[in-house]
Short mmCIF file of C-alpha atoms in Angstrom, two decimals:
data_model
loop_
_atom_site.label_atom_id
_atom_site.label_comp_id
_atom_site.label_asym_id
_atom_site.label_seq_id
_atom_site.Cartn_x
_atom_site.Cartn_y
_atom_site.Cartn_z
CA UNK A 1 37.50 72.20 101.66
CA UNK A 2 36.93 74.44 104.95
CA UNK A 3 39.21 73.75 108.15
CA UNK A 4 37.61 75.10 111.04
CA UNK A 5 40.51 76.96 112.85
CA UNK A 6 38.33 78.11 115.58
CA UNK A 7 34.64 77.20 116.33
CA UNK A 8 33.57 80.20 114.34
CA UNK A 9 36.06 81.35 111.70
CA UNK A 10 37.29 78.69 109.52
CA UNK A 11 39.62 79.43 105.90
CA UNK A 12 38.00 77.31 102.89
CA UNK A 13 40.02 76.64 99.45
CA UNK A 14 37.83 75.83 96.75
CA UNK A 15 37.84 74.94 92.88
CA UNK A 16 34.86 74.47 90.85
CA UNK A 17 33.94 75.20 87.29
CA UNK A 18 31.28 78.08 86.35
CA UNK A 19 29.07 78.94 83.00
CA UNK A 20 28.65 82.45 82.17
CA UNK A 21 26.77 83.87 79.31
CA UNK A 22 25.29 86.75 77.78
CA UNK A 23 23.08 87.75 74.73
CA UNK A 24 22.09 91.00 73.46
CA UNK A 25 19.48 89.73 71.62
CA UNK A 26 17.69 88.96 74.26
CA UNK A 27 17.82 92.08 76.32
CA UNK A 28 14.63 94.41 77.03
CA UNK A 29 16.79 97.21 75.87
CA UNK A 30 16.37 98.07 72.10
CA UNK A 31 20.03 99.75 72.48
CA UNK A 32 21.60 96.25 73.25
CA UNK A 33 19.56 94.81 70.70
CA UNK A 34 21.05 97.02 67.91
CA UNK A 35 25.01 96.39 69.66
CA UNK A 36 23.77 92.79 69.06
CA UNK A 37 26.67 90.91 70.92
CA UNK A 38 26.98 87.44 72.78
CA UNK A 39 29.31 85.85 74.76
CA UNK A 40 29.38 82.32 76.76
CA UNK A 41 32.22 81.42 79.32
CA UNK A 42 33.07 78.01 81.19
CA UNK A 43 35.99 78.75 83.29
CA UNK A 44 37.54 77.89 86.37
CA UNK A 45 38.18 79.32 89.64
CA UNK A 46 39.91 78.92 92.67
CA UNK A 47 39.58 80.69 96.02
CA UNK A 48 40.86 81.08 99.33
CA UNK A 49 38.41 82.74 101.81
CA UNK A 50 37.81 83.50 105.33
CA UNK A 51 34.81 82.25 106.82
CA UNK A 52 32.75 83.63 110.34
CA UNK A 53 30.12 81.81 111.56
CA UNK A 54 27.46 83.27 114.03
CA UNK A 55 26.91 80.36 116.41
CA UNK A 56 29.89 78.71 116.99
CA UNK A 57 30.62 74.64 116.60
CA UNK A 58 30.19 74.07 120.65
CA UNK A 59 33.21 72.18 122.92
CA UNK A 60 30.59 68.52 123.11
CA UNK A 61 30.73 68.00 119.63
CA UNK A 62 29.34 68.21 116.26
CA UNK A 63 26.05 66.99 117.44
CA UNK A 64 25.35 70.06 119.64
CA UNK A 65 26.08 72.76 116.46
CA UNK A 66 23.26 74.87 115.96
CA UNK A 67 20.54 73.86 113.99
CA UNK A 68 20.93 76.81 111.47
CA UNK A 69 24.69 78.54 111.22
CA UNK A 70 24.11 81.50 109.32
CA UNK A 71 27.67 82.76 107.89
CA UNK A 72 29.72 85.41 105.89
CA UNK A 73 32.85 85.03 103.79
CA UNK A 74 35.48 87.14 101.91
CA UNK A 75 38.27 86.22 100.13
CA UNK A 76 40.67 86.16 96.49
CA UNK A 77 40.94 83.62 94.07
CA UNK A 78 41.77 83.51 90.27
CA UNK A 79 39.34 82.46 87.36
CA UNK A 80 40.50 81.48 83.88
CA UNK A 81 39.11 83.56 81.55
CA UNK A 82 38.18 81.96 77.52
CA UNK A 83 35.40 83.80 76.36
CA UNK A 84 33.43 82.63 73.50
CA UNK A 85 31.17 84.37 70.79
CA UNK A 86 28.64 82.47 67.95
CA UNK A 87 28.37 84.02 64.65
CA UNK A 88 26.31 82.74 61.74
CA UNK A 89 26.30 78.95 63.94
CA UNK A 90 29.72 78.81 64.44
CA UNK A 91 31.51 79.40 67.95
CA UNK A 92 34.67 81.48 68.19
CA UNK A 93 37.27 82.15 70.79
CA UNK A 94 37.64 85.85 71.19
CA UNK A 95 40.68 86.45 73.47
CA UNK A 96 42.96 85.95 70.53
CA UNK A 97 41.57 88.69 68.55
CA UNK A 98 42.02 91.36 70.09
CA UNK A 99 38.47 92.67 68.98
CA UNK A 100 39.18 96.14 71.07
CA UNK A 101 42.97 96.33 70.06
CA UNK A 102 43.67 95.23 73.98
CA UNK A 103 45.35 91.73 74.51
CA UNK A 104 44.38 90.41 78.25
CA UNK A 105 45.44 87.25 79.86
CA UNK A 106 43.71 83.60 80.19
CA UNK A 107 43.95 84.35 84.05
CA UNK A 108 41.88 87.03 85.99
CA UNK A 109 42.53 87.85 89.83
CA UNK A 110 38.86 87.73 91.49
CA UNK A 111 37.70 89.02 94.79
CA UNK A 112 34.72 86.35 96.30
CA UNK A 113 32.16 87.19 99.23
CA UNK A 114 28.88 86.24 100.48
CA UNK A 115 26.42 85.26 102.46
CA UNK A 116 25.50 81.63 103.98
CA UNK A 117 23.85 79.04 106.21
CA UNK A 118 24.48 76.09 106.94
CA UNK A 119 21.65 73.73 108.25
CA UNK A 120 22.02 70.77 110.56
CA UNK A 121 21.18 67.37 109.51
CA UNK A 122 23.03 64.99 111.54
CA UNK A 123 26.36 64.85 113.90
CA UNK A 124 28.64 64.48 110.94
CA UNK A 125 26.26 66.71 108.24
CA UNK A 126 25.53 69.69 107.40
CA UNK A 127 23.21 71.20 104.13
CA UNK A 128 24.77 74.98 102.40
CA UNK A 129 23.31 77.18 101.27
CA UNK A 130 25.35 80.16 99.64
CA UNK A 131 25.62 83.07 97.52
CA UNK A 132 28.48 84.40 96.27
CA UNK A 133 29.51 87.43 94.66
CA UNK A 134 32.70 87.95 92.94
CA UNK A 135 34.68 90.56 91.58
CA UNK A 136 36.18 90.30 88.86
CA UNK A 137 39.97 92.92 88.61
CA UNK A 138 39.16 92.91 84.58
CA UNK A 139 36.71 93.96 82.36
CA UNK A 140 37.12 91.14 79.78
CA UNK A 141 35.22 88.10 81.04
CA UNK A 142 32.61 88.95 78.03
CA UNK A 143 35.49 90.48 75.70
CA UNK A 144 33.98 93.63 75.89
CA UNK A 145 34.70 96.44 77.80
CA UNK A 146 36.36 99.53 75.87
CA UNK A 147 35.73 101.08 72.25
CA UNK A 148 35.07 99.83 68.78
CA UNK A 149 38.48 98.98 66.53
CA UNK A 150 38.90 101.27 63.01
CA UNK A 151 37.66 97.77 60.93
CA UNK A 152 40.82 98.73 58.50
CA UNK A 153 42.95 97.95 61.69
CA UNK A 154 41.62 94.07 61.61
CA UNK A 155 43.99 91.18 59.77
CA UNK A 156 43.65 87.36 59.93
CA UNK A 157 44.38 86.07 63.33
CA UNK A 158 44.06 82.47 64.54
CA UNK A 159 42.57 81.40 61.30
CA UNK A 160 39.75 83.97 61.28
CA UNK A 161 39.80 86.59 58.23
CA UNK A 162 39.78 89.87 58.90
CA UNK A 163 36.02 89.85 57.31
CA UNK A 164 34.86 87.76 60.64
CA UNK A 165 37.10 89.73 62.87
CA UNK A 166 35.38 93.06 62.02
CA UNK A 167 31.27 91.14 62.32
CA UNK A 168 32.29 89.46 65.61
CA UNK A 169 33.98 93.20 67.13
CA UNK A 170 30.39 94.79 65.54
CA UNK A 171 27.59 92.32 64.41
CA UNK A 172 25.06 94.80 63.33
CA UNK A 173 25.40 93.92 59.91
CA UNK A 174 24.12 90.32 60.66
CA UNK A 175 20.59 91.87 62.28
CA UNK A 176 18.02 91.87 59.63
CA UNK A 177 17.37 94.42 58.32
CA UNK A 178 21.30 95.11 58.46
CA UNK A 179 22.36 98.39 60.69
CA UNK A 180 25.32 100.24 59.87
CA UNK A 181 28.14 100.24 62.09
CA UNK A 182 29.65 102.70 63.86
CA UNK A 183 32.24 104.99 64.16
CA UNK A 184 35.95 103.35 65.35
CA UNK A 185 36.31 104.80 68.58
CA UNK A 186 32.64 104.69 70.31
CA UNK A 187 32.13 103.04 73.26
CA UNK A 188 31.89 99.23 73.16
CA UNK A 189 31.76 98.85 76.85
CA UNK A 190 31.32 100.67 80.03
CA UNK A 191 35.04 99.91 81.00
CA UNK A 192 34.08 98.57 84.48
CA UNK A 193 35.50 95.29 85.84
CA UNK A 194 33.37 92.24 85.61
CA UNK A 195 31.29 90.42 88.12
CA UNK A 196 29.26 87.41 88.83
CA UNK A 197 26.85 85.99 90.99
CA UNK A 198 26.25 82.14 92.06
CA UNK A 199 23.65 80.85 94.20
CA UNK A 200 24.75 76.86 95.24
CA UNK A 201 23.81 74.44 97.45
CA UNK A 202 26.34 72.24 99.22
CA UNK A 203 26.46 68.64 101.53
CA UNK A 204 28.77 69.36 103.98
CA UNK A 205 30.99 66.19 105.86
CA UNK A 206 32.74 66.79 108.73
CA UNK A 207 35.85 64.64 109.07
CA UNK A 208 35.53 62.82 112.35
CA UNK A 209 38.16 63.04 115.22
CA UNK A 210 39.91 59.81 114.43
CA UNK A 211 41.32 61.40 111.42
CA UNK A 212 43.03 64.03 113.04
CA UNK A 213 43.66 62.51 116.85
CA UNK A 214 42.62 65.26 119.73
CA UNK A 215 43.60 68.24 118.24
CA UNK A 216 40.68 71.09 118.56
CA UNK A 217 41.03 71.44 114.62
CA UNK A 218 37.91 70.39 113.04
CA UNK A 219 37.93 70.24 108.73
CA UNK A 220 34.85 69.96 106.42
CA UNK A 221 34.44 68.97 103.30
CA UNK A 222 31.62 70.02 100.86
CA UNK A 223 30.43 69.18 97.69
CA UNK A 224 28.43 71.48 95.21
CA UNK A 225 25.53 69.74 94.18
CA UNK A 226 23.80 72.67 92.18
#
């Protein structure tokens, strides 16, 4: 939803539900290869942002917008944050374990921005198209991010054996031929925070005037359609 304070800068809330996924398997880098971890996300996230549009929404109406708006946008939001690893075919939530000895929260804060455009179809239409880039203020949306765990240190947790614990925190083993792990203590992760990029395109309604009597507040509504 984006209300149109102005006929340039408008605030948008949004909720919408994103996959994320890695797989070191399939990296070009025999180094990942070896570290041989995965992760898959879906999660949820929900943003308040500031946009400003280049050409503004002009005093006649709707119909006289510019055919192409191009527009930037910065914000915060919050994302849930479940990720997921698969070992031997069977899927396994990891925030419970602890896998680096660090227990982090179903909730991350998130900073969105991007770029935009919207294109004109009709008086009360519009086509997005967007990227955004976001932020993340943790460096757990793939559950890895700081050092290996001493494999002595893991016990049954949430109905996984300590056996699993210490192949999901270090699958080398599983590669075949098996590699031997390493050393409790070596780095897992860079420690950065997270981020991710979307690309999505958008149908864009703008409420008519009726709704909202003869105010100079104009809303839109928009629907991902990627």
């Amino acid at each position: 939803y984006d209300h149109l304070f102005t006929d340039k800068i408008a605030i948008r809330i949004g909720l919408s539900i994103y996959n994320i996924h890695a797989d070191d398997s399939l990296s070009e880098r025999p180094e990942d290869n070896i570290r041989n971890l995965n992760f898959k996300a879906t999660n949820v996230e929900f943003i308040v942002e500031a946009l400003y549009h280049l050409y503004p929404h002009k005093a006649s109406g709707y119909k006289d917008r510019a055919l192409i708006n191009p527009y930037v946008h910065l914000g915060v939001g919050v994302t849930s944050n479940n990720p997921k690893a698969e070992l031997a075919g069977t899927t396994y939530d990891l925030r419970p374990l602890s896998l680096e000895g660090i227990q982090y929260g179903g909730l991350a804060m998130i900073i969105p921005m991007g770029l935009g455009a919207n294109f004109f179809l009709s008086r009360n239409w519009d086509l997005q198209v967007e990227m955004q880039y976001a932020l993340a203020l943790t460096g757990y949306l793939d559950d890895v991010s700081s050092v290996y765990r001493d494999p002595a240190s893991f016990s049954d947790t949430n109905n996984v054996d300590a056996a699993t614990m210490g192949l999901l925190s270090d699958p080398r083993a599983a590669l075949t031929p098996p590699v031997p792990p390493v050393a409790a203590g070596t780095a897992r992760g860079d420690g950065s925070n997270d981020s991710y990029l979307r690309f999505g395109v958008k149908l864009a309604y703008y409420l008519p005037k009726s709704l909202y009597g003869k105010s100079s507040i104009r809303c839109q509504i928009a629907k991902r359609t990627r």
